[in-house]
Amino acid sequence: MGNDRDLNRTRERIMAAGLAEFSAHGFAGARTDAISRRAGVNERMIFYCFKTKEGLYREVLRRKLAERATTFESSPDDDFVSRLVKGYETNCRNLDHVRMSEWEALAGGTRRLVAEQERRGLLRIEAAQLRRAKSRGDLPADADEQMLLMVSLALRLAPLAFPQITRLVSGVAPDDPKFRRKWGKCLRWVGKRIAMPANGEAPDQKRLTAARKSGNLGTETETSSIRSPQPAAAVLSSAGPEPK
Amino acid sequence: MGNDRDLNRTRERIMAAGLAEFSAHGFAGARTDAISRRAGVNERMIFYCFKTKEGLYREVLRRKLAERATTFESSPDDDFVSRLVKGYETNCRNLDHVRMSEWEALAGGTRRLVAEQERRGLLRIEAAQLRRAKSRGDLPADADEQMLLMVSLALRLAPLAFPQITRLVSGVAPDDPKFRRKWGKCLRWVGKRIAMPANGEAPDQKRLTAARKSGNLGTETETSSIRSPQPAAAVLSSAGPEPK
């Protein structure tokens, strides 16, 4: 028991040190001796616990993805605006993860994506959330869910991924509370406009809401079946292998 | 004359090789011997022409920024949607520049931004364009131009900066013509929604256009002066030094 607890603590320390090192230098640039020094453990413990540097990288990433899956599970019916704002706030608390994505982008398509299945699972959950929102009439009927997911990811990520651009445009760093407030406000403003019913389609939100309550949702939703929310974990585990 | 022409040709070859090397490895990772091999010139020519590796980096970046300033000058009154689509298309043709920005982001705030003055100048031109659009009533009265510029930059950049995410979401690479068509369409869709007059403010675009033609623009524009477009070069050269 004591040994198990010690080993768990060692694993946690290695994973925290790994996250910091992968964020600073990317997968290729990260060195296991530097990780062991950061963690204050013998370098051999990294290989004992995770087999390879890639094994550690995968676990660090899986942990981050599992954390995100949990936030989805807690609010499966968030609307577009809430997801946008919450997703940005999650990224603000996970700048190391943002940087890891950036290193990965620069490393290019030379190697298979680590934890690809988990990532696809997470994106699938969010795409399903957007589809449900569209079925409910909370997104315009002509919205392309796949592209809207890209829009959402871009707006949640870009100001944090390009701090030098954020500084040039706004005068402050992206982790400055002043910028975070302004960007949060902007995301709500933009998100509402994206989610707003299109002119001529259903211009009056109140009318739509009333129609929804009375069970009369109009042609755009009559044809689409409203899927019941599925727990994130179930979707994650059903994420089958995909072509690379 | 012959010598000048030869020297110009050598400079061009070094700059092209520099762009490729900075895109592949970032400023810190780029090696002048690798650049000289790519360019097929003696390494000493790099120092003769550009003094330092940073001198070359600055010139490569300045060239890219000058190209962008030219596209602005050719259409100073582009609306929000056109800028969004054109800016994305420009980025598609300049993936090396996108990657350089990413390396820079990862290098963090450890050093002063190269060509900062030119970048501020370019952003200032675009911010001025957004202000003019707002004055004309082509953007909502409650739009925050600074944040809208960040939104525009994010949407133009993110799918190209994170090819692995684009592939996971859409199934194809961001430079695939299929994705480029879909994203271009999405940018027009999103851009129109952002630029659309807000509910209750001026819900009927035709009415607003008619009002604009008759000179009656309502309270939102009566108070703001419509600035005449300024040539990009003038704004660029007036970009004074800024605190770092």
GROMACS .gro file of C-alpha atoms in nm:
model
  488
    1MET     CA    1   0.000   0.000   0.000
    2GLY     CA    2   0.271   0.244   0.105
    3ASN     CA    3   0.471   0.152  -0.203
    4ASP     CA    4   0.168   0.202  -0.430
    5ARG     CA    5   0.113   0.543  -0.279
    6ASP     CA    6   0.478   0.636  -0.327
    7LEU     CA    7   0.469   0.515  -0.686
    8ASN     CA    8   0.155   0.717  -0.757
    9ARG     CA    9   0.318   1.024  -0.612
   10THR     CA   10   0.626   0.966  -0.826
   11ARG     CA   11   0.409   0.923  -1.137
   12GLU     CA   12   0.228   1.250  -1.060
   13ARG     CA   13   0.556   1.435  -1.014
   14ILE     CA   14   0.692   1.298  -1.341
   15MET     CA   15   0.372   1.393  -1.525
   16ALA     CA   16   0.380   1.750  -1.390
   17ALA     CA   17   0.747   1.782  -1.486
   18GLY     CA   18   0.673   1.628  -1.827
   19LEU     CA   19   0.394   1.879  -1.894
   20ALA     CA   20   0.629   2.168  -1.812
   21GLU     CA   21   0.911   2.027  -2.025
   22PHE     CA   22   0.690   1.940  -2.326
   23SER     CA   23   0.537   2.288  -2.305
   24ALA     CA   24   0.881   2.452  -2.300
   25HIS     CA   25   1.050   2.245  -2.574
   26GLY     CA   26   0.792   2.029  -2.752
   27PHE     CA   27   0.805   1.650  -2.776
   28ALA     CA   28   1.123   1.635  -2.984
   29GLY     CA   29   1.308   1.894  -2.777
   30ALA     CA   30   1.208   1.761  -2.433
   31ARG     CA   31   1.479   1.561  -2.256
   32THR     CA   32   1.406   1.288  -2.006
   33ASP     CA   33   1.707   1.387  -1.792
   34ALA     CA   34   1.563   1.740  -1.765
   35ILE     CA   35   1.222   1.593  -1.674
   36SER     CA   36   1.378   1.375  -1.403
   37ARG     CA   37   1.563   1.677  -1.259
   38ARG     CA   38   1.240   1.885  -1.259
   39ALA     CA   39   1.053   1.598  -1.090
   40GLY     CA   40   1.336   1.527  -0.846
   41VAL     CA   41   1.333   1.157  -0.932
   42ASN     CA   42   1.580   0.914  -1.086
   43GLU     CA   43   1.558   0.920  -1.467
   44ARG     CA   44   1.503   0.542  -1.471
   45MET     CA   45   1.170   0.595  -1.291
   46ILE     CA   46   1.036   0.767  -1.606
   47PHE     CA   47   1.098   0.451  -1.806
   48TYR     CA   48   0.973   0.228  -1.524
   49CYS     CA   49   0.644   0.423  -1.506
   50PHE     CA   50   0.588   0.517  -1.871
   51LYS     CA   51   0.821   0.290  -2.073
   52THR     CA   52   0.923   0.564  -2.321
   53LYS     CA   53   0.925   0.943  -2.359
   54GLU     CA   54   0.627   0.900  -2.592
   55GLY     CA   55   0.449   0.694  -2.326
   56LEU     CA   56   0.486   0.985  -2.083
   57TYR     CA   57   0.375   1.236  -2.349
   58ARG     CA   58   0.065   1.027  -2.420
   59GLU     CA   59  -0.029   1.009  -2.051
   60VAL     CA   60   0.019   1.383  -2.002
   61LEU     CA   61  -0.206   1.451  -2.301
   62ARG     CA   62  -0.466   1.190  -2.198
   63ARG     CA   63  -0.493   1.352  -1.857
   64LYS     CA   64  -0.563   1.691  -2.017
   65LEU     CA   65  -0.821   1.540  -2.254
   66ALA     CA   66  -0.991   1.352  -1.968
   67GLU     CA   67  -1.016   1.678  -1.771
   68ARG     CA   68  -1.190   1.837  -2.069
   69ALA     CA   69  -1.424   1.542  -2.112
   70THR     CA   70  -1.530   1.590  -1.748
   71THR     CA   71  -1.624   1.954  -1.804
   72PHE     CA   72  -1.835   1.846  -2.104
   73GLU     CA   73  -2.011   1.580  -1.900
   74SER     CA   74  -2.104   1.833  -1.635
   75SER     CA   75  -2.295   2.046  -1.891
   76PRO     CA   76  -2.389   1.842  -2.199
   77ASP     CA   77  -2.643   2.100  -2.319
   78ASP     CA   78  -2.435   2.415  -2.306
   79ASP     CA   79  -2.524   2.652  -2.586
   80PHE     CA   80  -2.272   2.782  -2.842
   81VAL     CA   81  -2.191   3.097  -2.644
   82SER     CA   82  -2.133   2.914  -2.315
   83ARG     CA   83  -1.905   2.657  -2.481
   84LEU     CA   84  -1.710   2.936  -2.645
   85VAL     CA   85  -1.655   3.123  -2.319
   86LYS     CA   86  -1.593   2.812  -2.106
   87GLY     CA   87  -1.358   2.664  -2.367
   88TYR     CA   88  -1.156   2.986  -2.369
   89GLU     CA   89  -1.142   2.993  -1.988
   90THR     CA   90  -1.027   2.630  -1.987
   91ASN     CA   91  -0.749   2.721  -2.232
   92CYS     CA   92  -0.649   3.017  -2.010
   93ARG     CA   93  -0.590   2.771  -1.726
   94ASN     CA   94  -0.401   2.532  -1.956
   95LEU     CA   95  -0.143   2.740  -2.138
   96ASP     CA   96   0.099   2.444  -2.123
   97HIS     CA   97  -0.150   2.238  -2.322
   98VAL     CA   98  -0.194   2.525  -2.573
   99ARG     CA   99   0.183   2.537  -2.623
  100MET     CA  100   0.200   2.158  -2.666
  101SER     CA  101  -0.054   2.187  -2.950
  102GLU     CA  102   0.163   2.454  -3.108
  103TRP     CA  103   0.478   2.244  -3.093
  104GLU     CA  104   0.282   1.959  -3.244
  105ALA     CA  105   0.160   2.183  -3.526
  106LEU     CA  106   0.517   2.282  -3.608
  107ALA     CA  107   0.642   1.922  -3.594
  108GLY     CA  108   0.396   1.863  -3.879
  109GLY     CA  109   0.266   1.543  -4.022
  110THR     CA  110   0.589   1.350  -3.980
  111ARG     CA  111   0.451   1.122  -3.708
  112ARG     CA  112   0.117   0.978  -3.601
  113LEU     CA  113  -0.081   1.203  -3.365
  114VAL     CA  114  -0.049   1.090  -3.003
  115ALA     CA  115  -0.379   1.010  -2.825
  116GLU     CA  116  -0.561   1.057  -3.156
  117GLN     CA  117  -0.855   0.840  -3.051
  118GLU     CA  118  -0.920   1.043  -2.736
  119ARG     CA  119  -0.901   1.368  -2.929
  120ARG     CA  120  -1.145   1.246  -3.193
  121GLY     CA  121  -1.376   1.134  -2.915
  122LEU     CA  122  -1.370   1.478  -2.754
  123LEU     CA  123  -1.433   1.657  -3.083
  124ARG     CA  124  -1.716   1.415  -3.158
  125ILE     CA  125  -1.884   1.504  -2.828
  126GLU     CA  126  -1.863   1.871  -2.912
  127ALA     CA  127  -1.988   1.822  -3.269
  128ALA     CA  128  -2.283   1.626  -3.127
  129GLN     CA  129  -2.353   1.915  -2.887
  130LEU     CA  130  -2.364   2.155  -3.183
  131ARG     CA  131  -2.597   1.920  -3.375
  132ARG     CA  132  -2.833   1.904  -3.079
  133ALA     CA  133  -2.827   2.284  -3.049
  134LYS     CA  134  -2.918   2.310  -3.418
  135SER     CA  135  -3.201   2.057  -3.373
  136ARG     CA  136  -3.338   2.266  -3.086
  137GLY     CA  137  -3.329   2.577  -3.305
  138ASP     CA  138  -3.050   2.731  -3.095
  139LEU     CA  139  -2.822   2.755  -3.400
  140PRO     CA  140  -2.924   2.873  -3.748
  141ALA     CA  141  -3.058   2.601  -3.978
  142ASP     CA  142  -2.791   2.678  -4.239
  143ALA     CA  143  -2.501   2.647  -3.990
  144ASP     CA  144  -2.229   2.393  -4.079
  145GLU     CA  145  -2.158   2.224  -3.744
  146GLN     CA  146  -1.815   2.102  -3.847
  147MET     CA  147  -1.703   2.448  -3.954
  148LEU     CA  148  -1.866   2.607  -3.647
  149LEU     CA  149  -1.658   2.375  -3.432
  150MET     CA  150  -1.347   2.505  -3.612
  151VAL     CA  151  -1.464   2.865  -3.554
  152SER     CA  152  -1.515   2.793  -3.186
  153LEU     CA  153  -1.174   2.625  -3.148
  154ALA     CA  154  -1.004   2.912  -3.333
  155LEU     CA  155  -1.158   3.183  -3.114
  156ARG     CA  156  -1.084   2.991  -2.792
  157LEU     CA  157  -0.724   2.925  -2.887
  158ALA     CA  158  -0.573   3.196  -3.110
  159PRO     CA  159  -0.520   3.489  -2.866
  160LEU     CA  160  -0.344   3.251  -2.625
  161ALA     CA  161  -0.148   3.072  -2.896
  162PHE     CA  162  -0.018   3.401  -3.042
  163PRO     CA  163   0.060   3.620  -2.738
  164GLN     CA  164   0.277   3.853  -2.948
  165ILE     CA  165  -0.019   3.932  -3.178
  166THR     CA  166  -0.253   3.982  -2.881
  167ARG     CA  167  -0.002   4.224  -2.729
  168LEU     CA  168   0.036   4.418  -3.054
  169VAL     CA  169  -0.341   4.450  -3.103
  170SER     CA  170  -0.459   4.507  -2.746
  171GLY     CA  171  -0.149   4.644  -2.573
  172VAL     CA  172  -0.159   4.373  -2.306
  173ALA     CA  173  -0.061   4.007  -2.275
  174PRO     CA  174  -0.334   3.743  -2.327
  175ASP     CA  175  -0.308   3.632  -1.963
  176ASP     CA  176  -0.366   3.989  -1.840
  177PRO     CA  177  -0.703   4.003  -1.656
  178LYS     CA  178  -0.791   4.313  -1.861
  179PHE     CA  179  -0.755   4.124  -2.189
  180ARG     CA  180  -0.934   3.818  -2.054
  181ARG     CA  181  -1.235   4.030  -1.957
  182LYS     CA  182  -1.243   4.204  -2.296
  183TRP     CA  183  -1.205   3.880  -2.490
  184GLY     CA  184  -1.468   3.704  -2.282
  185LYS     CA  185  -1.709   3.991  -2.355
  186CYS     CA  186  -1.617   3.977  -2.726
  187LEU     CA  187  -1.676   3.599  -2.738
  188ARG     CA  188  -2.024   3.646  -2.593
  189TRP     CA  189  -2.095   3.922  -2.845
  190VAL     CA  190  -1.966   3.723  -3.144
  191GLY     CA  191  -2.119   3.396  -3.020
  192LYS     CA  192  -2.465   3.550  -2.991
  193ARG     CA  193  -2.442   3.684  -3.344
  194ILE     CA  194  -2.336   3.344  -3.477
  195ALA     CA  195  -2.618   3.168  -3.293
  196MET     CA  196  -2.881   3.430  -3.382
  197PRO     CA  197  -3.154   3.307  -3.619
  198ALA     CA  198  -3.088   3.439  -3.971
  199ASN     CA  199  -3.290   3.724  -4.119
  200GLY     CA  200  -3.606   3.593  -4.278
  201GLU     CA  201  -3.565   3.250  -4.124
  202ALA     CA  202  -3.691   3.317  -3.773
  203PRO     CA  203  -3.605   3.679  -3.692
  204ASP     CA  204  -3.772   3.690  -3.352
  205GLN     CA  205  -3.592   3.485  -3.086
  206LYS     CA  206  -3.889   3.518  -2.848
  207ARG     CA  207  -4.124   3.377  -3.106
  208LEU     CA  208  -3.889   3.081  -3.158
  209THR     CA  209  -3.861   3.017  -2.787
  210ALA     CA  210  -4.241   3.029  -2.755
  211ALA     CA  211  -4.274   2.790  -3.049
  212ARG     CA  212  -4.023   2.553  -2.890
  213LYS     CA  213  -4.215   2.554  -2.561
  214SER     CA  214  -4.541   2.483  -2.739
  215GLY     CA  215  -4.380   2.197  -2.927
  216ASN     CA  216  -4.409   2.366  -3.267
  217LEU     CA  217  -4.051   2.401  -3.388
  218GLY     CA  218  -4.111   2.469  -3.758
  219THR     CA  219  -3.972   2.286  -4.061
  220GLU     CA  220  -3.605   2.319  -3.976
  221THR     CA  221  -3.631   2.096  -3.670
  222GLU     CA  222  -3.927   1.880  -3.765
  223THR     CA  223  -3.706   1.683  -3.999
  224SER     CA  224  -3.414   1.633  -3.759
  225SER     CA  225  -3.428   1.399  -3.464
  226ILE     CA  226  -3.319   1.549  -3.134
  227ARG     CA  227  -3.056   1.322  -2.992
  228SER     CA  228  -3.043   1.274  -2.620
  229PRO     CA  229  -2.713   1.378  -2.465
  230GLN     CA  230  -2.469   1.090  -2.429
  231PRO     CA  231  -2.218   1.080  -2.142
  232ALA     CA  232  -1.875   1.198  -2.261
  233ALA     CA  233  -1.704   0.885  -2.127
  234ALA     CA  234  -1.929   0.659  -2.335
  235VAL     CA  235  -1.857   0.856  -2.652
  236LEU     CA  236  -1.486   0.861  -2.571
  237SER     CA  237  -1.470   0.485  -2.525
  238SER     CA  238  -1.673   0.423  -2.842
  239ALA     CA  239  -1.426   0.630  -3.047
  240GLY     CA  240  -1.301   0.356  -3.275
  241PRO     CA  241  -0.967   0.355  -3.457
  242GLU     CA  242  -0.955   0.595  -3.749
  243PRO     CA  243  -0.739   0.603  -4.060
  244LYS     CA  244  -0.421   0.796  -3.986
  245MET     CA  245   2.569   4.747  -6.287
  246GLY     CA  246   2.638   4.378  -6.348
  247ASN     CA  247   2.773   4.348  -5.996
  248ASP     CA  248   2.467   4.521  -5.848
  249ARG     CA  249   2.242   4.282  -6.034
  250ASP     CA  250   2.442   3.982  -5.913
  251LEU     CA  251   2.431   4.111  -5.557
  252ASN     CA  252   2.054   4.162  -5.578
  253ARG     CA  253   2.012   3.811  -5.707
  254THR     CA  254   2.227   3.676  -5.423
  255ARG     CA  255   2.022   3.874  -5.167
  256GLU     CA  256   1.699   3.732  -5.311
  257ARG     CA  257   1.834   3.377  -5.297
  258ILE     CA  258   1.946   3.423  -4.937
  259MET     CA  259   1.608   3.570  -4.839
  260ALA     CA  260   1.418   3.280  -4.999
  261ALA     CA  261   1.646   3.029  -4.824
  262GLY     CA  262   1.611   3.224  -4.497
  263LEU     CA  263   1.230   3.214  -4.517
  264ALA     CA  264   1.237   2.835  -4.567
  265GLU     CA  265   1.487   2.782  -4.283
  266PHE     CA  266   1.310   3.015  -4.035
  267SER     CA  267   0.980   2.843  -4.120
  268ALA     CA  268   1.131   2.499  -4.060
  269HIS     CA  269   1.324   2.573  -3.738
  270GLY     CA  270   1.230   2.917  -3.605
  271PHE     CA  271   1.475   3.202  -3.548
  272ALA     CA  272   1.672   3.029  -3.271
  273GLY     CA  273   1.689   2.695  -3.452
  274ALA     CA  274   1.779   2.831  -3.797
  275ARG     CA  275   2.148   2.797  -3.890
  276THR     CA  276   2.325   3.032  -4.126
  277ASP     CA  277   2.531   2.745  -4.274
  278ALA     CA  278   2.208   2.564  -4.362
  279ILE     CA  279   2.072   2.886  -4.517
  280SER     CA  280   2.387   2.931  -4.725
  281ARG     CA  281   2.363   2.570  -4.847
  282ARG     CA  282   1.995   2.616  -4.939
  283ALA     CA  283   2.079   2.941  -5.122
  284GLY     CA  284   2.387   2.795  -5.287
  285VAL     CA  285   2.603   3.087  -5.175
  286ASN     CA  286   2.902   3.129  -4.949
  287GLU     CA  287   2.795   3.171  -4.584
  288ARG     CA  288   2.995   3.496  -4.561
  289MET     CA  289   2.756   3.653  -4.818
  290ILE     CA  290   2.476   3.633  -4.556
  291PHE     CA  291   2.679   3.851  -4.322
  292TYR     CA  292   2.794   4.079  -4.605
  293CYS     CA  293   2.431   4.138  -4.714
  294PHE     CA  294   2.244   4.132  -4.381
  295LYS     CA  295   2.515   4.175  -4.112
  296THR     CA  296   2.356   3.921  -3.871
  297LYS     CA  297   2.109   3.632  -3.866
  298GLU     CA  298   1.864   3.874  -3.705
  299GLY     CA  299   1.926   4.123  -3.986
  300LEU     CA  300   1.822   3.856  -4.237
  301TYR     CA  301   1.520   3.757  -4.025
  302ARG     CA  302   1.409   4.121  -4.010
  303GLU     CA  303   1.436   4.164  -4.388
  304VAL     CA  304   1.245   3.842  -4.456
  305LEU     CA  305   0.968   3.958  -4.224
  306ARG     CA  306   0.967   4.314  -4.361
  307ARG     CA  307   0.922   4.179  -4.711
  308LYS     CA  308   0.616   3.979  -4.599
  309LEU     CA  309   0.468   4.278  -4.417
  310ALA     CA  310   0.528   4.507  -4.716
  311GLU     CA  311   0.346   4.257  -4.941
  312ARG     CA  312   0.050   4.270  -4.705
  313ALA     CA  313   0.054   4.649  -4.692
  314THR     CA  314   0.030   4.650  -5.073
  315THR     CA  315  -0.283   4.435  -5.070
  316PHE     CA  316  -0.439   4.677  -4.817
  317GLU     CA  317  -0.352   4.977  -5.032
  318SER     CA  318  -0.521   4.821  -5.332
  319SER     CA  319  -0.856   4.802  -5.145
  320PRO     CA  320  -0.868   5.044  -4.850
  321ASP     CA  321  -1.246   5.015  -4.813
  322ASP     CA  322  -1.290   4.641  -4.806
  323ASP     CA  323  -1.570   4.539  -4.576
  324PHE     CA  324  -1.526   4.300  -4.281
  325VAL     CA  325  -1.622   3.990  -4.481
  326SER     CA  326  -1.388   4.067  -4.772
  327ARG     CA  327  -1.094   4.132  -4.537
  328LEU     CA  328  -1.166   3.807  -4.357
  329VAL     CA  329  -1.171   3.601  -4.677
  330LYS     CA  330  -0.878   3.782  -4.843
  331GLY     CA  331  -0.670   3.768  -4.524
  332TYR     CA  332  -0.727   3.392  -4.503
  333GLU     CA  333  -0.635   3.346  -4.870
  334THR     CA  334  -0.317   3.551  -4.814
  335ASN     CA  335  -0.226   3.325  -4.521
  336CYS     CA  336  -0.290   3.016  -4.737
  337ARG     CA  337  -0.027   3.143  -4.980
  338ASN     CA  338   0.213   3.225  -4.694
  339LEU     CA  339   0.230   2.917  -4.475
  340ASP     CA  340   0.599   2.987  -4.409
  341HIS     CA  341   0.501   3.321  -4.256
  342VAL     CA  342   0.229   3.150  -4.047
  343ARG     CA  343   0.488   2.906  -3.914
  344MET     CA  344   0.732   3.188  -3.836
  345SER     CA  345   0.461   3.351  -3.620
  346GLU     CA  346   0.415   3.021  -3.440
  347TRP     CA  347   0.785   2.981  -3.365
  348GLU     CA  348   0.786   3.337  -3.240
  349ALA     CA  349   0.490   3.267  -3.012
  350LEU     CA  350   0.670   2.970  -2.861
  351ALA     CA  351   0.995   3.166  -2.816
  352GLY     CA  352   0.786   3.390  -2.589
  353GLY     CA  353   0.861   3.731  -2.453
  354THR     CA  354   1.230   3.671  -2.405
  355ARG     CA  355   1.337   3.912  -2.679
  356ARG     CA  356   1.206   4.225  -2.847
  357LEU     CA  357   0.974   4.158  -3.141
  358VAL     CA  358   1.152   4.194  -3.477
  359ALA     CA  359   0.999   4.450  -3.717
  360GLU     CA  360   0.759   4.558  -3.442
  361GLN     CA  361   0.706   4.902  -3.591
  362GLU     CA  362   0.600   4.762  -3.930
  363ARG     CA  363   0.363   4.517  -3.766
  364ARG     CA  364   0.200   4.787  -3.555
  365GLY     CA  365   0.164   4.998  -3.869
  366LEU     CA  366  -0.013   4.718  -4.052
  367LEU     CA  367  -0.249   4.647  -3.762
  368ARG     CA  368  -0.319   5.019  -3.733
  369ILE     CA  369  -0.424   5.031  -4.100
  370GLU     CA  370  -0.662   4.743  -4.045
  371ALA     CA  371  -0.804   4.889  -3.722
  372ALA     CA  372  -0.864   5.217  -3.909
  373GLN     CA  373  -1.044   5.020  -4.182
  374LEU     CA  374  -1.274   4.868  -3.918
  375ARG     CA  375  -1.338   5.211  -3.764
  376ARG     CA  376  -1.435   5.351  -4.103
  377ALA     CA  377  -1.667   5.054  -4.164
  378LYS     CA  378  -1.833   5.122  -3.829
  379SER     CA  379  -1.870   5.491  -3.914
  380ARG     CA  380  -2.038   5.399  -4.241
  381GLY     CA  381  -2.280   5.172  -4.052
  382ASP     CA  382  -2.127   4.857  -4.207
  383LEU     CA  383  -2.042   4.718  -3.863
  384PRO     CA  384  -2.271   4.722  -3.557
  385ALA     CA  385  -2.250   5.036  -3.341
  386ASP     CA  386  -2.161   4.826  -3.034
  387ALA     CA  387  -1.871   4.644  -3.207
  388ASP     CA  388  -1.530   4.672  -3.037
  389GLU     CA  389  -1.294   4.729  -3.335
  390GLN     CA  390  -0.986   4.612  -3.145
  391MET     CA  391  -1.148   4.285  -3.045
  392LEU     CA  392  -1.300   4.242  -3.394
  393LEU     CA  393  -0.950   4.269  -3.536
  394MET     CA  394  -0.844   3.985  -3.301
  395VAL     CA  395  -1.147   3.781  -3.414
  396SER     CA  396  -1.055   3.836  -3.777
  397LEU     CA  397  -0.688   3.746  -3.723
  398ALA     CA  398  -0.788   3.433  -3.527
  399LEU     CA  399  -1.023   3.306  -3.799
  400ARG     CA  400  -0.773   3.379  -4.077
  401LEU     CA  401  -0.489   3.207  -3.897
  402ALA     CA  402  -0.600   2.921  -3.670
  403PRO     CA  403  -0.692   2.644  -3.918
  404LEU     CA  404  -0.356   2.693  -4.093
  405ALA     CA  405  -0.159   2.728  -3.769
  406PHE     CA  406  -0.306   2.405  -3.626
  407PRO     CA  407  -0.318   2.163  -3.921
  408GLN     CA  408  -0.355   1.863  -3.688
  409ILE     CA  409  -0.676   2.010  -3.539
  410THR     CA  410  -0.812   2.097  -3.884
  411ARG     CA  411  -0.746   1.738  -3.996
  412LEU     CA  412  -0.917   1.593  -3.687
  413VAL     CA  413  -1.225   1.812  -3.728
  414SER     CA  414  -1.267   1.816  -4.106
  415GLY     CA  415  -1.088   1.498  -4.214
  416VAL     CA  416  -0.861   1.688  -4.453
  417ALA     CA  417  -0.549   1.906  -4.430
  418PRO     CA  418  -0.594   2.285  -4.419
  419ASP     CA  419  -0.421   2.323  -4.756
  420ASP     CA  420  -0.662   2.076  -4.919
  421PRO     CA  421  -0.876   2.264  -5.176
  422LYS     CA  422  -1.187   2.101  -5.023
  423PHE     CA  423  -1.115   2.250  -4.681
  424ARG     CA  424  -1.020   2.587  -4.827
  425ARG     CA  425  -1.356   2.608  -5.008
  426LYS     CA  426  -1.549   2.509  -4.696
  427TRP     CA  427  -1.359   2.748  -4.470
  428GLY     CA  428  -1.393   3.034  -4.719
  429LYS     CA  429  -1.769   2.974  -4.726
  430CYS     CA  430  -1.779   2.957  -4.346
  431LEU     CA  431  -1.585   3.284  -4.315
  432ARG     CA  432  -1.837   3.458  -4.539
  433TRP     CA  433  -2.123   3.312  -4.334
  434VAL     CA  434  -1.969   3.409  -3.999
  435GLY     CA  435  -1.845   3.746  -4.126
  436LYS     CA  436  -2.192   3.848  -4.246
  437ARG     CA  437  -2.340   3.759  -3.908
  438ILE     CA  438  -2.077   3.963  -3.726
  439ALA     CA  439  -2.131   4.263  -3.955
  440MET     CA  440  -2.511   4.238  -3.949
  441PRO     CA  441  -2.690   4.525  -3.767
  442ALA     CA  442  -2.801   4.408  -3.421
  443ASN     CA  443  -3.165   4.327  -3.339
  444GLY     CA  444  -3.348   4.639  -3.227
  445GLU     CA  445  -3.066   4.865  -3.339
  446ALA     CA  446  -3.133   4.867  -3.713
  447PRO     CA  447  -3.281   4.526  -3.796
  448ASP     CA  448  -3.341   4.594  -4.164
  449GLN     CA  449  -3.025   4.618  -4.372
  450LYS     CA  450  -3.219   4.770  -4.664
  451ARG     CA  451  -3.357   5.043  -4.443
  452LEU     CA  452  -3.006   5.123  -4.322
  453THR     CA  453  -2.871   5.134  -4.675
  454ALA     CA  454  -3.155   5.363  -4.779
  455ALA     CA  455  -3.091   5.586  -4.478
  456ARG     CA  456  -2.721   5.598  -4.561
  457LYS     CA  457  -2.796   5.701  -4.920
  458SER     CA  458  -3.033   5.976  -4.805
  459GLY     CA  459  -2.770   6.104  -4.562
  460ASN     CA  460  -2.975   6.015  -4.254
  461LEU     CA  461  -2.758   5.767  -4.066
  462GLY     CA  462  -2.920   5.781  -3.723
  463THR     CA  463  -2.756   5.851  -3.389
  464GLU     CA  464  -2.491   5.581  -3.410
  465THR     CA  465  -2.303   5.749  -3.696
  466GLU     CA  466  -2.400   6.112  -3.647
  467THR     CA  467  -2.153   6.140  -3.363
  468SER     CA  468  -1.859   5.970  -3.536
  469SER     CA  469  -1.654   6.138  -3.805
  470ILE     CA  470  -1.596   5.934  -4.117
  471ARG     CA  471  -1.224   5.931  -4.176
  472SER     CA  472  -1.095   5.932  -4.531
  473PRO     CA  473  -0.880   5.632  -4.618
  474GLN     CA  474  -0.509   5.693  -4.575
  475PRO     CA  475  -0.252   5.518  -4.799
  476ALA     CA  476  -0.099   5.220  -4.621
  477ALA     CA  477   0.256   5.344  -4.683
  478ALA     CA  478   0.181   5.675  -4.508
  479VAL     CA  479   0.041   5.500  -4.202
  480LEU     CA  480   0.332   5.256  -4.201
  481SER     CA  481   0.591   5.531  -4.210
  482SER     CA  482   0.410   5.729  -3.940
  483ALA     CA  483   0.421   5.430  -3.706
  484GLY     CA  484   0.639   5.581  -3.435
  485PRO     CA  485   0.845   5.383  -3.186
  486GLU     CA  486   0.638   5.210  -2.920
  487PRO     CA  487   0.721   5.096  -2.570
  488LYS     CA  488   0.848   4.737  -2.582
   0.00000   0.00000   0.00000
